[in-house]
Amino acid sequence: MSPLITPGSEFDLLWAFIIGIGFGFILEAAGFSTSRKIVGLFYGYDFTVIKVFFTAAVTASTGILLFNHLGYVDYGSIYVPTTFLWPTVVGGIFMGLGFLIGGFCPGTSVCAAAIGKLDALAFVGGIFGGIFFYTMSFETLWMEFRTTSNLGVLQLSDVFGLPLGVMILIFSVFSIITFVVVSKIKQNIKNVEY
């Protein structure tokens, strides 16, 4: 069977636009256009972020595995970026702080800005400010650090030496256990209205 979308075709941007609109719609439907939703995870009163993103990871990984088996997707042609351990850790800390301070991730901020939320517009402005700072200081501050601790192309199945399907099954079970645990926590804390 041929792939559903042929990379490099004149329809690439159209597909990206359609997928982006769908992603934004789902973020809005899940309530991620409010900054309190993401911040609630850090303060322990709302676990929607964990549920949505674990569900997305399980759905996407299972779908890719199934579509690869059916011949709709060539798993080997999916781009997986190189892992640079310490730059990833430092970048993750900056991203986490940004989530906590601003209450958005880049995707949810664009979603909220699209419906006119001023705090999201300020957050998007901060994103562009950060991109500008990183670009202007790249050669002096980041260029050498950016390529340290190169682990190559790395996936969890490689790390644990397991077949991809088994790794997805383990992650799915882990996700279900996490859902049960956070649901129990949610039942035992005071409900926060927003």
mmCIF file of N, CA, C and O in Angstrom, residues 20-21 23-25 27-28 32-33 104 106-122 124:
data_model
loop_
_atom_site.group_PDB
_atom_site.id
_atom_site.type_symbol
_atom_site.label_atom_id
_atom_site.label_comp_id
_atom_site.label_asym_id
_atom_site.label_seq_id
_atom_site.Cartn_x
_atom_site.Cartn_y
_atom_site.Cartn_z
ATOM 1 N N GLY A 20 -2.549 21.155 11.998
ATOM 2 C CA GLY A 20 -2.404 22.195 13.011
ATOM 3 C C GLY A 20 -3.736 22.702 13.519
ATOM 4 O O GLY A 20 -3.921 22.896 14.723
ATOM 5 N N ILE A 21 -4.684 22.915 12.621
ATOM 6 C CA ILE A 21 -6.029 23.346 13.025
ATOM 7 C C ILE A 21 -6.674 22.280 13.900
ATOM 8 O O ILE A 21 -7.282 22.576 14.940
ATOM 9 N N PHE A 23 -5.135 20.037 15.733
ATOM 10 C CA PHE A 23 -4.438 20.011 17.020
ATOM 11 C C PHE A 23 -4.913 21.153 17.916
ATOM 12 O O PHE A 23 -5.187 20.957 19.106
ATOM 13 N N GLY A 24 -5.032 22.343 17.332
ATOM 14 C CA GLY A 24 -5.513 23.489 18.107
ATOM 15 C C GLY A 24 -6.924 23.281 18.610
ATOM 16 O O GLY A 24 -7.252 23.630 19.749
ATOM 17 N N PHE A 25 -7.781 22.690 17.770
ATOM 18 C CA PHE A 25 -9.171 22.419 18.175
ATOM 19 C C PHE A 25 -9.194 21.469 19.362
ATOM 20 O O PHE A 25 -9.951 21.669 20.325
ATOM 21 N N LEU A 27 -6.769 20.949 21.561
ATOM 22 C CA LEU A 27 -6.251 21.640 22.749
ATOM 23 C C LEU A 27 -7.327 22.505 23.390
ATOM 24 O O LEU A 27 -7.498 22.522 24.609
ATOM 25 N N GLU A 28 -8.079 23.229 22.558
ATOM 26 C CA GLU A 28 -9.142 24.092 23.076
ATOM 27 C C GLU A 28 -10.249 23.251 23.704
ATOM 28 O O GLU A 28 -10.748 23.579 24.785
ATOM 29 N N PHE A 32 -7.163 23.538 27.364
ATOM 30 C CA PHE A 32 -5.794 24.008 27.526
ATOM 31 C C PHE A 32 -5.597 25.475 27.156
ATOM 32 O O PHE A 32 -4.472 25.973 27.198
ATOM 33 N N SER A 33 -6.659 26.154 26.774
ATOM 34 C CA SER A 33 -6.507 27.587 26.491
ATOM 35 C C SER A 33 -6.512 28.410 27.770
ATOM 36 O O SER A 33 -6.308 29.613 27.725
ATOM 37 N N PHE A 104 1.489 28.260 30.136
ATOM 38 C CA PHE A 104 1.240 27.719 28.794
ATOM 39 C C PHE A 104 2.472 26.959 28.312
ATOM 40 O O PHE A 104 3.579 27.180 28.801
ATOM 41 N N PRO A 106 4.233 26.159 24.321
ATOM 42 C CA PRO A 106 4.124 26.900 23.051
ATOM 43 C C PRO A 106 2.818 26.623 22.296
ATOM 44 O O PRO A 106 2.186 27.549 21.786
ATOM 45 N N GLY A 107 2.399 25.363 22.235
ATOM 46 C CA GLY A 107 1.174 25.018 21.497
ATOM 47 C C GLY A 107 -0.074 25.604 22.123
ATOM 48 O O GLY A 107 -0.923 26.194 21.436
ATOM 49 N N THR A 108 -0.202 25.474 23.444
ATOM 50 C CA THR A 108 -1.414 25.982 24.098
ATOM 51 C C THR A 108 -1.442 27.511 24.091
ATOM 52 O O THR A 108 -2.515 28.108 24.076
ATOM 53 N N SER A 109 -0.249 28.141 24.107
ATOM 54 C CA SER A 109 -0.238 29.606 24.072
ATOM 55 C C SER A 109 -0.770 30.125 22.736
ATOM 56 O O SER A 109 -1.520 31.105 22.697
ATOM 57 N N VAL A 110 -0.404 29.445 21.646
ATOM 58 C CA VAL A 110 -0.910 29.856 20.326
ATOM 59 C C VAL A 110 -2.417 29.623 20.250
ATOM 60 O O VAL A 110 -3.177 30.449 19.738
ATOM 61 N N CYS A 111 -2.845 28.485 20.823
ATOM 62 C CA CYS A 111 -4.284 28.162 20.852
ATOM 63 C C CYS A 111 -5.044 29.245 21.619
ATOM 64 O O CYS A 111 -6.074 29.746 21.152
ATOM 65 N N ALA A 112 -4.537 29.635 22.795
ATOM 66 C CA ALA A 112 -5.212 30.652 23.609
ATOM 67 C C ALA A 112 -5.109 32.037 22.965
ATOM 68 O O ALA A 112 -6.049 32.831 23.039
ATOM 69 N N ALA A 113 -3.968 32.332 22.340
ATOM 70 C CA ALA A 113 -3.827 33.628 21.659
ATOM 71 C C ALA A 113 -4.809 33.741 20.503
ATOM 72 O O ALA A 113 -5.328 34.826 20.220
ATOM 73 N N ALA A 114 -5.082 32.607 19.851
ATOM 74 C CA ALA A 114 -6.005 32.610 18.711
ATOM 75 C C ALA A 114 -7.424 32.978 19.122
ATOM 76 O O ALA A 114 -8.198 33.478 18.294
ATOM 77 N N ILE A 115 -7.765 32.741 20.401
ATOM 78 C CA ILE A 115 -9.110 33.141 20.857
ATOM 79 C C ILE A 115 -9.050 34.442 21.651
ATOM 80 O O ILE A 115 -9.992 34.787 22.347
ATOM 81 N N GLY A 116 -7.898 35.145 21.579
ATOM 82 C CA GLY A 116 -7.813 36.506 22.093
ATOM 83 C C GLY A 116 -7.415 36.669 23.533
ATOM 84 O O GLY A 116 -7.619 37.742 24.105
ATOM 85 N N LYS A 117 -6.825 35.658 24.156
ATOM 86 C CA LYS A 117 -6.433 35.805 25.563
ATOM 87 C C LYS A 117 -5.138 36.603 25.650
ATOM 88 O O LYS A 117 -4.129 36.251 25.027
ATOM 89 N N LEU A 118 -5.161 37.688 26.443
ATOM 90 C CA LEU A 118 -4.021 38.607 26.505
ATOM 91 C C LEU A 118 -2.799 37.963 27.153
ATOM 92 O O LEU A 118 -1.666 38.234 26.741
ATOM 93 N N ASP A 119 -3.017 37.130 28.193
ATOM 94 C CA ASP A 119 -1.864 36.496 28.830
ATOM 95 C C ASP A 119 -1.157 35.560 27.841
ATOM 96 O O ASP A 119 0.065 35.432 27.849
ATOM 97 N N ALA A 120 -1.929 34.933 26.963
ATOM 98 C CA ALA A 120 -1.335 34.055 25.953
ATOM 99 C C ALA A 120 -0.563 34.865 24.910
ATOM 100 O O ALA A 120 0.509 34.454 24.458
ATOM 101 N N LEU A 121 -1.114 36.031 24.545
ATOM 102 C CA LEU A 121 -0.400 36.892 23.602
ATOM 103 C C LEU A 121 0.938 37.341 24.188
ATOM 104 O O LEU A 121 1.963 37.375 23.486
ATOM 105 N N ALA A 122 0.943 37.665 25.496
ATOM 106 C CA ALA A 122 2.202 38.036 26.157
ATOM 107 C C ALA A 122 3.167 36.855 26.164
ATOM 108 O O ALA A 122 4.375 37.016 25.947
ATOM 109 N N VAL A 124 3.285 34.360 23.967
ATOM 110 C CA VAL A 124 3.806 34.183 22.602
ATOM 111 C C VAL A 124 4.894 35.214 22.318
ATOM 112 O O VAL A 124 5.921 34.898 21.704
#
